[in-house]
């Protein structure tokens, strides 16, 4: 994970995760609760050795999670439903039938291998109980602690939600804290000033923000992703001195707040308002509004 994410310039070549503390008197035998690893880096002066906390490679954590939906019966297809397109209320050829494999959209399709065409996706029932907005919680649980090493990326097959909160738990779902708020209008939805990760500084890199970057109305055809920007926050922590990025995890290990921030046992995606693509909701055609997610990426 380090070579892929934390060292975009240095291109660390990790030479195995063997402890070399016995050979390096200037370095501790362990860095926090990690052994110390020796690895090769490219610097402006050429190849050099550096030392840092041993870490396993980052891996696709969606292979190991348990997913729970709330309400539990919110997945489409029981009974079969027909949907209209968000951008065209007269285009109603989207069918969901839980009993037919080709027309079913169960939650596991958020985590299968994506790359085929057409995409596979989970889909909710449509927003039929207007004016109560369709709200869905998607909880991902690992039953162990996971250190995030890359951005969390959600890909929405229909429009991106107009309001959403990404939350995390560090105690197996007993308590939750927000990671990021997402809305077309942050002030209106959450009484928060809209910000982007670019507004954060080294001093404020653990601030919880509301962003409007991923909720813009009709452009969803071109950009379907909603991100939580782990890498940008890591880069803020490492600062401009890229040579120091190699010891990032060693520093993280001794900086509890930082470490806790990037560590989770569970994630919760609170979908609070589906895409409407318009200021006015078409109350006569609520089958245009629903959530559909084709992919969730969590690396750790
Ligand atoms: Ca999929």
PDB file of C-alpha atoms and ligand atoms in Angstrom:
ATOM      1  CA  UNK A   1       0.000   0.000   0.000  1.00  0.00           C
ATOM      2  CA  UNK A   2       2.836   2.301   0.789  1.00  0.00           C
ATOM      3  CA  UNK A   3       4.412   2.085  -2.606  1.00  0.00           C
ATOM      4  CA  UNK A   4       1.116   2.622  -4.377  1.00  0.00           C
ATOM      5  CA  UNK A   5      -0.170   5.447  -2.313  1.00  0.00           C
ATOM      6  CA  UNK A   6       2.128   7.149   0.080  1.00  0.00           C
ATOM      7  CA  UNK A   7       5.170   7.520  -2.087  1.00  0.00           C
ATOM      8  CA  UNK A   8       4.033   8.860  -5.432  1.00  0.00           C
ATOM      9  CA  UNK A   9       7.435  10.432  -6.003  1.00  0.00           C
ATOM     10  CA  UNK A  10       9.826   8.186  -4.157  1.00  0.00           C
ATOM     11  CA  UNK A  11       8.593   4.871  -5.565  1.00  0.00           C
ATOM     12  CA  UNK A  12       9.515   2.789  -2.572  1.00  0.00           C
ATOM     13  CA  UNK A  13      10.760  -0.679  -3.377  1.00  0.00           C
ATOM     14  CA  UNK A  14      10.088  -2.618  -0.256  1.00  0.00           C
ATOM     15  CA  UNK A  15      12.688  -5.287   0.289  1.00  0.00           C
ATOM     16  CA  UNK A  16      10.508  -7.597   2.309  1.00  0.00           C
ATOM     17  CA  UNK A  17       9.223  -6.979   5.770  1.00  0.00           C
ATOM     18  CA  UNK A  18      12.095  -8.431   7.734  1.00  0.00           C
ATOM     19  CA  UNK A  19      13.139  -6.699  10.876  1.00  0.00           C
ATOM     20  CA  UNK A  20      16.525  -5.072  10.465  1.00  0.00           C
ATOM     21  CA  UNK A  21      16.675  -3.393  13.821  1.00  0.00           C
ATOM     22  CA  UNK A  22      19.648  -5.505  14.856  1.00  0.00           C
ATOM     23  CA  UNK A  23      21.674  -3.944  12.053  1.00  0.00           C
ATOM     24  CA  UNK A  24      20.567  -0.394  12.652  1.00  0.00           C
ATOM     25  CA  UNK A  25      21.574   0.978  15.990  1.00  0.00           C
ATOM     26  CA  UNK A  26      19.997   4.325  15.257  1.00  0.00           C
ATOM     27  CA  UNK A  27      16.560   2.807  14.834  1.00  0.00           C
ATOM     28  CA  UNK A  28      14.321   1.166  17.427  1.00  0.00           C
ATOM     29  CA  UNK A  29      13.552  -2.535  17.147  1.00  0.00           C
ATOM     30  CA  UNK A  30       9.935  -1.672  16.800  1.00  0.00           C
ATOM     31  CA  UNK A  31       8.066   1.423  15.710  1.00  0.00           C
ATOM     32  CA  UNK A  32       5.031   1.536  17.922  1.00  0.00           C
ATOM     33  CA  UNK A  33       3.604  -1.943  17.588  1.00  0.00           C
ATOM     34  CA  UNK A  34       5.344  -2.599  14.271  1.00  0.00           C
ATOM     35  CA  UNK A  35       8.728  -4.098  13.491  1.00  0.00           C
ATOM     36  CA  UNK A  36      11.068  -1.840  11.588  1.00  0.00           C
ATOM     37  CA  UNK A  37      11.453  -2.603   7.889  1.00  0.00           C
ATOM     38  CA  UNK A  38      14.335  -1.745   5.602  1.00  0.00           C
ATOM     39  CA  UNK A  39      13.469  -0.844   2.042  1.00  0.00           C
ATOM     40  CA  UNK A  40      14.988   0.773  -1.009  1.00  0.00           C
ATOM     41  CA  UNK A  41      13.854   4.164  -2.277  1.00  0.00           C
ATOM     42  CA  UNK A  42      14.646   6.310  -5.284  1.00  0.00           C
ATOM     43  CA  UNK A  43      15.727   9.782  -4.284  1.00  0.00           C
ATOM     44  CA  UNK A  44      17.083  12.676  -6.310  1.00  0.00           C
ATOM     45  CA  UNK A  45      20.573  11.387  -5.448  1.00  0.00           C
ATOM     46  CA  UNK A  46      19.808   7.847  -6.570  1.00  0.00           C
ATOM     47  CA  UNK A  47      18.993   4.633  -4.742  1.00  0.00           C
ATOM     48  CA  UNK A  48      19.060   4.724  -0.951  1.00  0.00           C
ATOM     49  CA  UNK A  49      17.902   2.657   1.986  1.00  0.00           C
ATOM     50  CA  UNK A  50      15.276   3.848   4.371  1.00  0.00           C
ATOM     51  CA  UNK A  51      13.598   2.421   7.447  1.00  0.00           C
ATOM     52  CA  UNK A  52      10.000   2.498   8.534  1.00  0.00           C
ATOM     53  CA  UNK A  53       7.311   0.596  10.349  1.00  0.00           C
ATOM     54  CA  UNK A  54       6.516  -2.726   8.701  1.00  0.00           C
ATOM     55  CA  UNK A  55       3.048  -2.802   7.240  1.00  0.00           C
ATOM     56  CA  UNK A  56       1.262  -5.499   5.312  1.00  0.00           C
ATOM     57  CA  UNK A  57       0.404  -4.542   1.754  1.00  0.00           C
ATOM     58  CA  UNK A  58      -2.915  -2.746   1.305  1.00  0.00           C
ATOM     59  CA  UNK A  59      -5.608  -5.026   0.035  1.00  0.00           C
ATOM     60  CA  UNK A  60      -9.186  -4.949  -1.195  1.00  0.00           C
ATOM     61  CA  UNK A  61     -11.106  -5.019   2.079  1.00  0.00           C
ATOM     62  CA  UNK A  62     -14.498  -5.508   0.446  1.00  0.00           C
ATOM     63  CA  UNK A  63     -13.669  -9.213   0.173  1.00  0.00           C
ATOM     64  CA  UNK A  64     -13.889  -9.557   3.940  1.00  0.00           C
ATOM     65  CA  UNK A  65     -16.851  -7.435   4.958  1.00  0.00           C
ATOM     66  CA  UNK A  66     -20.401  -8.131   6.045  1.00  0.00           C
ATOM     67  CA  UNK A  67     -23.055  -5.810   4.611  1.00  0.00           C
ATOM     68  CA  UNK A  68     -26.337  -4.884   6.296  1.00  0.00           C
ATOM     69  CA  UNK A  69     -29.105  -2.664   4.935  1.00  0.00           C
ATOM     70  CA  UNK A  70     -31.548  -0.631   6.982  1.00  0.00           C
ATOM     71  CA  UNK A  71     -34.436  -0.956   6.344  1.00  0.00           C
ATOM     72  CA  UNK A  72     -33.576  -4.597   5.644  1.00  0.00           C
ATOM     73  CA  UNK A  73     -36.214  -5.030   2.938  1.00  0.00           C
ATOM     74  CA  UNK A  74     -35.184  -1.927   0.964  1.00  0.00           C
ATOM     75  CA  UNK A  75     -33.627  -3.832  -1.954  1.00  0.00           C
ATOM     76  CA  UNK A  76     -35.817  -3.715  -5.079  1.00  0.00           C
ATOM     77  CA  UNK A  77     -37.636  -6.609  -6.695  1.00  0.00           C
ATOM     78  CA  UNK A  78     -39.943  -8.021  -4.029  1.00  0.00           C
ATOM     79  CA  UNK A  79     -42.478  -7.662  -5.565  1.00  0.00           C
ATOM     80  CA  UNK A  80     -41.087  -6.901  -9.064  1.00  0.00           C
ATOM     81  CA  UNK A  81     -40.974  -3.206  -9.952  1.00  0.00           C
ATOM     82  CA  UNK A  82     -40.501  -1.094 -13.040  1.00  0.00           C
ATOM     83  CA  UNK A  83     -38.489   2.116 -12.876  1.00  0.00           C
ATOM     84  CA  UNK A  84     -38.423   5.197 -15.026  1.00  0.00           C
ATOM     85  CA  UNK A  85     -35.186   6.949 -15.903  1.00  0.00           C
ATOM     86  CA  UNK A  86     -34.259   9.953 -13.801  1.00  0.00           C
ATOM     87  CA  UNK A  87     -33.562  12.068 -16.882  1.00  0.00           C
ATOM     88  CA  UNK A  88     -36.614  10.866 -18.831  1.00  0.00           C
ATOM     89  CA  UNK A  89     -39.890   9.975 -17.053  1.00  0.00           C
ATOM     90  CA  UNK A  90     -41.162   8.312 -20.240  1.00  0.00           C
ATOM     91  CA  UNK A  91     -38.284   5.869 -20.421  1.00  0.00           C
ATOM     92  CA  UNK A  92     -39.497   3.162 -18.057  1.00  0.00           C
ATOM     93  CA  UNK A  93     -37.723  -0.002 -19.089  1.00  0.00           C
ATOM     94  CA  UNK A  94     -35.701  -0.543 -15.913  1.00  0.00           C
ATOM     95  CA  UNK A  95     -37.058  -3.696 -14.294  1.00  0.00           C
ATOM     96  CA  UNK A  96     -36.147  -5.216 -10.969  1.00  0.00           C
ATOM     97  CA  UNK A  97     -37.263  -8.711 -10.000  1.00  0.00           C
ATOM     98  CA  UNK A  98     -35.560 -10.415  -7.087  1.00  0.00           C
ATOM     99  CA  UNK A  99     -36.712 -13.825  -8.320  1.00  0.00           C
ATOM    100  CA  UNK A 100     -35.037 -13.505 -11.736  1.00  0.00           C
ATOM    101  CA  UNK A 101     -31.256 -13.558 -11.673  1.00  0.00           C
ATOM    102  CA  UNK A 102     -30.753 -11.209 -14.634  1.00  0.00           C
ATOM    103  CA  UNK A 103     -33.177  -8.667 -13.132  1.00  0.00           C
ATOM    104  CA  UNK A 104     -32.179  -8.924  -9.455  1.00  0.00           C
ATOM    105  CA  UNK A 105     -30.005  -6.291  -7.752  1.00  0.00           C
ATOM    106  CA  UNK A 106     -28.884  -7.760  -4.399  1.00  0.00           C
ATOM    107  CA  UNK A 107     -26.354  -5.964  -2.133  1.00  0.00           C
ATOM    108  CA  UNK A 108     -23.439  -8.247  -3.061  1.00  0.00           C
ATOM    109  CA  UNK A 109     -23.359  -6.658  -6.524  1.00  0.00           C
ATOM    110  CA  UNK A 110     -21.756  -3.603  -4.867  1.00  0.00           C
ATOM    111  CA  UNK A 111     -18.653  -5.702  -4.176  1.00  0.00           C
ATOM    112  CA  UNK A 112     -18.278  -8.058  -7.144  1.00  0.00           C
ATOM    113  CA  UNK A 113     -15.605  -7.658  -9.792  1.00  0.00           C
ATOM    114  CA  UNK A 114     -16.512  -4.624 -11.870  1.00  0.00           C
ATOM    115  CA  UNK A 115     -15.153  -4.288 -15.353  1.00  0.00           C
ATOM    116  CA  UNK A 116     -17.682  -6.171 -17.352  1.00  0.00           C
ATOM    117  CA  UNK A 117     -20.358  -4.497 -19.409  1.00  0.00           C
ATOM    118  CA  UNK A 118     -23.080  -3.892 -18.411  1.00  0.00           C
ATOM    119  CA  UNK A 119     -22.239  -3.115 -14.803  1.00  0.00           C
ATOM    120  CA  UNK A 120     -23.788  -5.033 -11.915  1.00  0.00           C
ATOM    121  CA  UNK A 121     -25.382  -3.057  -9.107  1.00  0.00           C
ATOM    122  CA  UNK A 122     -27.482  -3.039  -5.968  1.00  0.00           C
ATOM    123  CA  UNK A 123     -30.700  -1.074  -6.313  1.00  0.00           C
ATOM    124  CA  UNK A 124     -33.216   0.149  -3.754  1.00  0.00           C
ATOM    125  CA  UNK A 125     -36.958   0.301  -4.076  1.00  0.00           C
ATOM    126  CA  UNK A 126     -38.113   3.617  -5.486  1.00  0.00           C
ATOM    127  CA  UNK A 127     -39.159   6.718  -3.579  1.00  0.00           C
ATOM    128  CA  UNK A 128     -42.842   6.032  -3.293  1.00  0.00           C
ATOM    129  CA  UNK A 129     -43.641   7.378   0.136  1.00  0.00           C
ATOM    130  CA  UNK A 130     -43.258  11.047  -0.728  1.00  0.00           C
ATOM    131  CA  UNK A 131     -42.991  13.466   1.043  1.00  0.00           C
ATOM    132  CA  UNK A 132     -40.940  11.232   3.326  1.00  0.00           C
ATOM    133  CA  UNK A 133     -37.662  10.933   1.430  1.00  0.00           C
ATOM    134  CA  UNK A 134     -36.256   7.511   0.753  1.00  0.00           C
ATOM    135  CA  UNK A 135     -33.519   6.886   3.303  1.00  0.00           C
ATOM    136  CA  UNK A 136     -31.238   3.877   3.437  1.00  0.00           C
ATOM    137  CA  UNK A 137     -28.317   2.961   5.701  1.00  0.00           C
ATOM    138  CA  UNK A 138     -25.674   0.640   4.293  1.00  0.00           C
ATOM    139  CA  UNK A 139     -23.394  -0.718   7.015  1.00  0.00           C
ATOM    140  CA  UNK A 140     -20.131  -2.465   6.192  1.00  0.00           C
ATOM    141  CA  UNK A 141     -18.603  -4.448   9.062  1.00  0.00           C
ATOM    142  CA  UNK A 142     -15.232  -6.176   9.284  1.00  0.00           C
ATOM    143  CA  UNK A 143     -15.261  -7.413  12.878  1.00  0.00           C
ATOM    144  CA  UNK A 144     -11.610  -6.302  13.087  1.00  0.00           C
ATOM    145  CA  UNK A 145      -9.735  -3.021  12.848  1.00  0.00           C
ATOM    146  CA  UNK A 146      -8.825  -1.868   9.352  1.00  0.00           C
ATOM    147  CA  UNK A 147      -6.287   0.871   8.570  1.00  0.00           C
ATOM    148  CA  UNK A 148      -7.472   2.655   5.466  1.00  0.00           C
ATOM    149  CA  UNK A 149      -4.792   3.115   2.837  1.00  0.00           C
ATOM    150  CA  UNK A 150      -6.670   4.555  -0.116  1.00  0.00           C
ATOM    151  CA  UNK A 151      -9.701   6.668  -0.930  1.00  0.00           C
ATOM    152  CA  UNK A 152     -13.134   5.192  -0.228  1.00  0.00           C
ATOM    153  CA  UNK A 153     -14.934   5.298  -3.575  1.00  0.00           C
ATOM    154  CA  UNK A 154     -18.638   4.699  -4.134  1.00  0.00           C
ATOM    155  CA  UNK A 155     -19.907   4.415  -7.713  1.00  0.00           C
ATOM    156  CA  UNK A 156     -23.571   5.237  -8.226  1.00  0.00           C
ATOM    157  CA  UNK A 157     -25.267   3.625 -11.187  1.00  0.00           C
ATOM    158  CA  UNK A 158     -28.148   6.095 -11.109  1.00  0.00           C
ATOM    159  CA  UNK A 159     -27.716   9.680  -9.926  1.00  0.00           C
ATOM    160  CA  UNK A 160     -25.476  10.432  -6.993  1.00  0.00           C
ATOM    161  CA  UNK A 161     -27.461  11.200  -3.825  1.00  0.00           C
ATOM    162  CA  UNK A 162     -28.349  14.790  -3.081  1.00  0.00           C
ATOM    163  CA  UNK A 163     -27.687  14.221   0.616  1.00  0.00           C
ATOM    164  CA  UNK A 164     -25.466  11.609   2.158  1.00  0.00           C
ATOM    165  CA  UNK A 165     -23.250  11.053   5.199  1.00  0.00           C
ATOM    166  CA  UNK A 166     -20.324   8.678   5.437  1.00  0.00           C
ATOM    167  CA  UNK A 167     -19.774   7.527   9.014  1.00  0.00           C
ATOM    168  CA  UNK A 168     -17.215   5.335  10.740  1.00  0.00           C
ATOM    169  CA  UNK A 169     -17.078   3.223  13.858  1.00  0.00           C
ATOM    170  CA  UNK A 170     -13.994   2.145  15.733  1.00  0.00           C
ATOM    171  CA  UNK A 171     -15.839  -0.003  18.272  1.00  0.00           C
ATOM    172  CA  UNK A 172     -17.689  -2.544  16.108  1.00  0.00           C
ATOM    173  CA  UNK A 173     -20.734  -0.345  15.528  1.00  0.00           C
ATOM    174  CA  UNK A 174     -21.472   0.754  19.094  1.00  0.00           C
ATOM    175  CA  UNK A 175     -20.634   4.411  18.441  1.00  0.00           C
ATOM    176  CA  UNK A 176     -20.425   6.288  15.158  1.00  0.00           C
ATOM    177  CA  UNK A 177     -18.760   9.496  14.064  1.00  0.00           C
ATOM    178  CA  UNK A 178     -19.109  11.222  10.697  1.00  0.00           C
ATOM    179  CA  UNK A 179     -16.280  11.064   8.166  1.00  0.00           C
ATOM    180  CA  UNK A 180     -17.762  13.392   5.592  1.00  0.00           C
ATOM    181  CA  UNK A 181     -21.047  15.062   4.639  1.00  0.00           C
ATOM    182  CA  UNK A 182     -22.169  15.269   1.013  1.00  0.00           C
ATOM    183  CA  UNK A 183     -24.938  17.475  -0.352  1.00  0.00           C
ATOM    184  CA  UNK A 184     -25.972  19.575  -3.323  1.00  0.00           C
ATOM    185  CA  UNK A 185     -26.450  22.353  -0.749  1.00  0.00           C
ATOM    186  CA  UNK A 186     -24.421  21.872   2.440  1.00  0.00           C
ATOM    187  CA  UNK A 187     -25.933  24.858   4.257  1.00  0.00           C
ATOM    188  CA  UNK A 188     -29.459  23.736   3.536  1.00  0.00           C
ATOM    189  CA  UNK A 189     -28.902  20.053   4.293  1.00  0.00           C
ATOM    190  CA  UNK A 190     -26.507  20.134   7.246  1.00  0.00           C
ATOM    191  CA  UNK A 191     -26.071  23.834   8.144  1.00  0.00           C
ATOM    192  CA  UNK A 192     -22.411  23.475   7.218  1.00  0.00           C
ATOM    193  CA  UNK A 193     -20.360  25.718   4.960  1.00  0.00           C
ATOM    194  CA  UNK A 194     -19.401  23.822   1.807  1.00  0.00           C
ATOM    195  CA  UNK A 195     -15.722  22.904   1.660  1.00  0.00           C
ATOM    196  CA  UNK A 196     -13.468  20.608  -0.293  1.00  0.00           C
ATOM    197  CA  UNK A 197     -10.508  18.565   0.845  1.00  0.00           C
ATOM    198  CA  UNK A 198      -8.397  21.215  -0.916  1.00  0.00           C
ATOM    199  CA  UNK A 199      -9.449  23.721   1.755  1.00  0.00           C
ATOM    200  CA  UNK A 200      -7.860  21.609   4.498  1.00  0.00           C
ATOM    201  CA  UNK A 201      -4.400  22.306   5.879  1.00  0.00           C
ATOM    202  CA  UNK A 202      -1.955  20.256   7.893  1.00  0.00           C
ATOM    203  CA  UNK A 203      -3.527  21.760  11.016  1.00  0.00           C
ATOM    204  CA  UNK A 204      -7.117  20.941   9.969  1.00  0.00           C
ATOM    205  CA  UNK A 205      -6.598  17.659   8.150  1.00  0.00           C
ATOM    206  CA  UNK A 206      -8.823  15.764  10.582  1.00  0.00           C
ATOM    207  CA  UNK A 207     -11.707  18.246  10.241  1.00  0.00           C
ATOM    208  CA  UNK A 208     -15.060  16.828   9.221  1.00  0.00           C
ATOM    209  CA  UNK A 209     -16.373  18.757   6.233  1.00  0.00           C
ATOM    210  CA  UNK A 210     -19.439  18.929   4.029  1.00  0.00           C
ATOM    211  CA  UNK A 211     -18.602  18.883   0.339  1.00  0.00           C
ATOM    212  CA  UNK A 212     -20.742  19.689  -2.699  1.00  0.00           C
ATOM    213  CA  UNK A 213     -18.170  18.176  -5.069  1.00  0.00           C
ATOM    214  CA  UNK A 214     -19.923  14.856  -5.545  1.00  0.00           C
ATOM    215  CA  UNK A 215     -23.598  15.746  -5.549  1.00  0.00           C
ATOM    216  CA  UNK A 216     -24.067  17.962  -8.583  1.00  0.00           C
ATOM    217  CA  UNK A 217     -27.384  17.355 -10.365  1.00  0.00           C
ATOM    218  CA  UNK A 218     -27.443  16.309 -13.995  1.00  0.00           C
ATOM    219  CA  UNK A 219     -23.743  15.803 -14.581  1.00  0.00           C
ATOM    220  CA  UNK A 220     -24.044  12.369 -13.032  1.00  0.00           C
ATOM    221  CA  UNK A 221     -23.931  10.681 -16.421  1.00  0.00           C
ATOM    222  CA  UNK A 222     -20.259  11.615 -16.646  1.00  0.00           C
ATOM    223  CA  UNK A 223     -19.128  11.261 -13.085  1.00  0.00           C
ATOM    224  CA  UNK A 224     -20.746   8.628 -10.927  1.00  0.00           C
ATOM    225  CA  UNK A 225     -18.313   8.486  -8.051  1.00  0.00           C
ATOM    226  CA  UNK A 226     -18.452   9.805  -4.486  1.00  0.00           C
ATOM    227  CA  UNK A 227     -15.113   9.783  -2.683  1.00  0.00           C
ATOM    228  CA  UNK A 228     -13.721  10.122   0.795  1.00  0.00           C
ATOM    229  CA  UNK A 229     -10.255  11.466   0.135  1.00  0.00           C
ATOM    230  CA  UNK A 230      -7.882   9.490   2.334  1.00  0.00           C
ATOM    231  CA  UNK A 231      -4.856  10.103   0.107  1.00  0.00           C
ATOM    232  CA  UNK A 232      -5.198  13.878   0.098  1.00  0.00           C
ATOM    233  CA  UNK A 233      -5.419  13.888   3.891  1.00  0.00           C
ATOM    234  CA  UNK A 234      -2.365  11.634   4.157  1.00  0.00           C
ATOM    235  CA  UNK A 235      -0.479  13.994   1.884  1.00  0.00           C
ATOM    236  CA  UNK A 236      -1.414  16.927   4.126  1.00  0.00           C
ATOM    237  CA  UNK A 237       0.000  15.068   7.085  1.00  0.00           C
ATOM    238  CA  UNK A 238       3.210  14.213   5.310  1.00  0.00           C
ATOM    239  CA  UNK A 239       3.643  17.825   4.248  1.00  0.00           C
ATOM    240  CA  UNK A 240       5.777  19.060   1.381  1.00  0.00           C
ATOM    241  CA  UNK A 241       8.888  17.186   2.538  1.00  0.00           C
ATOM    242  CA  UNK A 242       8.305  14.068   0.496  1.00  0.00           C
ATOM    243  CA  UNK A 243      11.353  12.329   1.921  1.00  0.00           C
ATOM    244  CA  UNK A 244       9.516  12.146   5.212  1.00  0.00           C
ATOM    245  CA  UNK A 245       6.566  10.309   3.729  1.00  0.00           C
ATOM    246  CA  UNK A 246       8.449   7.062   4.093  1.00  0.00           C
ATOM    247  CA  UNK A 247       8.125   7.265   7.845  1.00  0.00           C
ATOM    248  CA  UNK A 248       4.472   8.182   7.692  1.00  0.00           C
ATOM    249  CA  UNK A 249       3.219   4.990   9.241  1.00  0.00           C
ATOM    250  CA  UNK A 250       5.822   5.132  11.951  1.00  0.00           C
ATOM    251  CA  UNK A 251       4.582   8.606  12.764  1.00  0.00           C
ATOM    252  CA  UNK A 252       0.976   7.509  12.539  1.00  0.00           C
ATOM    253  CA  UNK A 253       1.700   4.824  15.049  1.00  0.00           C
ATOM    254  CA  UNK A 254       2.805   7.380  17.600  1.00  0.00           C
ATOM    255  CA  UNK A 255       0.116   9.921  16.798  1.00  0.00           C
ATOM    256  CA  UNK A 256      -3.008   8.402  18.238  1.00  0.00           C
ATOM    257  CA  UNK A 257      -5.557  10.860  16.894  1.00  0.00           C
ATOM    258  CA  UNK A 258      -4.253  10.485  13.367  1.00  0.00           C
ATOM    259  CA  UNK A 259      -4.058   6.769  13.615  1.00  0.00           C
ATOM    260  CA  UNK A 260      -7.586   6.489  15.000  1.00  0.00           C
ATOM    261  CA  UNK A 261      -8.887   8.756  12.271  1.00  0.00           C
ATOM    262  CA  UNK A 262      -7.746   6.402   9.527  1.00  0.00           C
ATOM    263  CA  UNK A 263      -8.718   3.219  11.389  1.00  0.00           C
ATOM    264  CA  UNK A 264     -12.188   1.666  11.287  1.00  0.00           C
ATOM    265  CA  UNK A 265     -14.078  -1.453  12.232  1.00  0.00           C
ATOM    266  CA  UNK A 266     -17.243  -0.437  10.372  1.00  0.00           C
ATOM    267  CA  UNK A 267     -18.395   2.079   7.785  1.00  0.00           C
ATOM    268  CA  UNK A 268     -21.935   3.370   7.424  1.00  0.00           C
ATOM    269  CA  UNK A 269     -23.279   5.076   4.323  1.00  0.00           C
ATOM    270  CA  UNK A 270     -26.368   7.080   5.199  1.00  0.00           C
ATOM    271  CA  UNK A 271     -28.270   7.785   1.993  1.00  0.00           C
ATOM    272  CA  UNK A 272     -30.582  10.637   2.980  1.00  0.00           C
ATOM    273  CA  UNK A 273     -31.956  11.949  -0.306  1.00  0.00           C
ATOM    274  CA  UNK A 274     -31.868  10.360  -3.744  1.00  0.00           C
ATOM    275  CA  UNK A 275     -30.901  12.257  -6.881  1.00  0.00           C
ATOM    276  CA  UNK A 276     -33.811  14.154  -8.356  1.00  0.00           C
ATOM    277  CA  UNK A 277     -31.917  16.076 -11.014  1.00  0.00           C
ATOM    278  CA  UNK A 278     -34.325  18.967 -10.522  1.00  0.00           C
ATOM    279  CA  UNK A 279     -35.413  21.385  -7.840  1.00  0.00           C
ATOM    280  CA  UNK A 280     -38.979  20.073  -7.996  1.00  0.00           C
ATOM    281  CA  UNK A 281     -39.689  16.437  -7.245  1.00  0.00           C
ATOM    282  CA  UNK A 282     -42.025  14.846  -9.806  1.00  0.00           C
ATOM    283  CA  UNK A 283     -44.623  13.610  -7.341  1.00  0.00           C
ATOM    284  CA  UNK A 284     -46.602  11.826 -10.034  1.00  0.00           C
ATOM    285  CA  UNK A 285     -43.679   9.695 -11.007  1.00  0.00           C
ATOM    286  CA  UNK A 286     -41.761   8.708  -7.920  1.00  0.00           C
ATOM    287  CA  UNK A 287     -40.426   5.582  -9.595  1.00  0.00           C
ATOM    288  CA  UNK A 288     -37.764   7.858 -11.130  1.00  0.00           C
ATOM    289  CA  UNK A 289     -36.052   8.222  -7.764  1.00  0.00           C
ATOM    290  CA  UNK A 290     -34.017   5.471  -6.180  1.00  0.00           C
ATOM    291  CA  UNK A 291     -30.468   4.547  -5.181  1.00  0.00           C
ATOM    292  CA  UNK A 292     -28.268   2.227  -7.196  1.00  0.00           C
ATOM    293  CA  UNK A 293     -24.629   1.488  -6.370  1.00  0.00           C
ATOM    294  CA  UNK A 294     -22.434  -0.557  -8.685  1.00  0.00           C
ATOM    295  CA  UNK A 295     -19.179  -0.544  -6.741  1.00  0.00           C
ATOM    296  CA  UNK A 296     -17.652   0.281  -3.355  1.00  0.00           C
ATOM    297  CA  UNK A 297     -13.897   0.438  -2.934  1.00  0.00           C
ATOM    298  CA  UNK A 298     -12.282   0.158   0.484  1.00  0.00           C
ATOM    299  CA  UNK A 299      -8.522  -0.486   0.644  1.00  0.00           C
ATOM    300  CA  UNK A 300      -6.791  -1.188   3.893  1.00  0.00           C
TER     301      UNK A 300
HETATM  302 CA1  LIG B   1     -20.861  -4.391  -9.259  1.00  0.00          CA
END
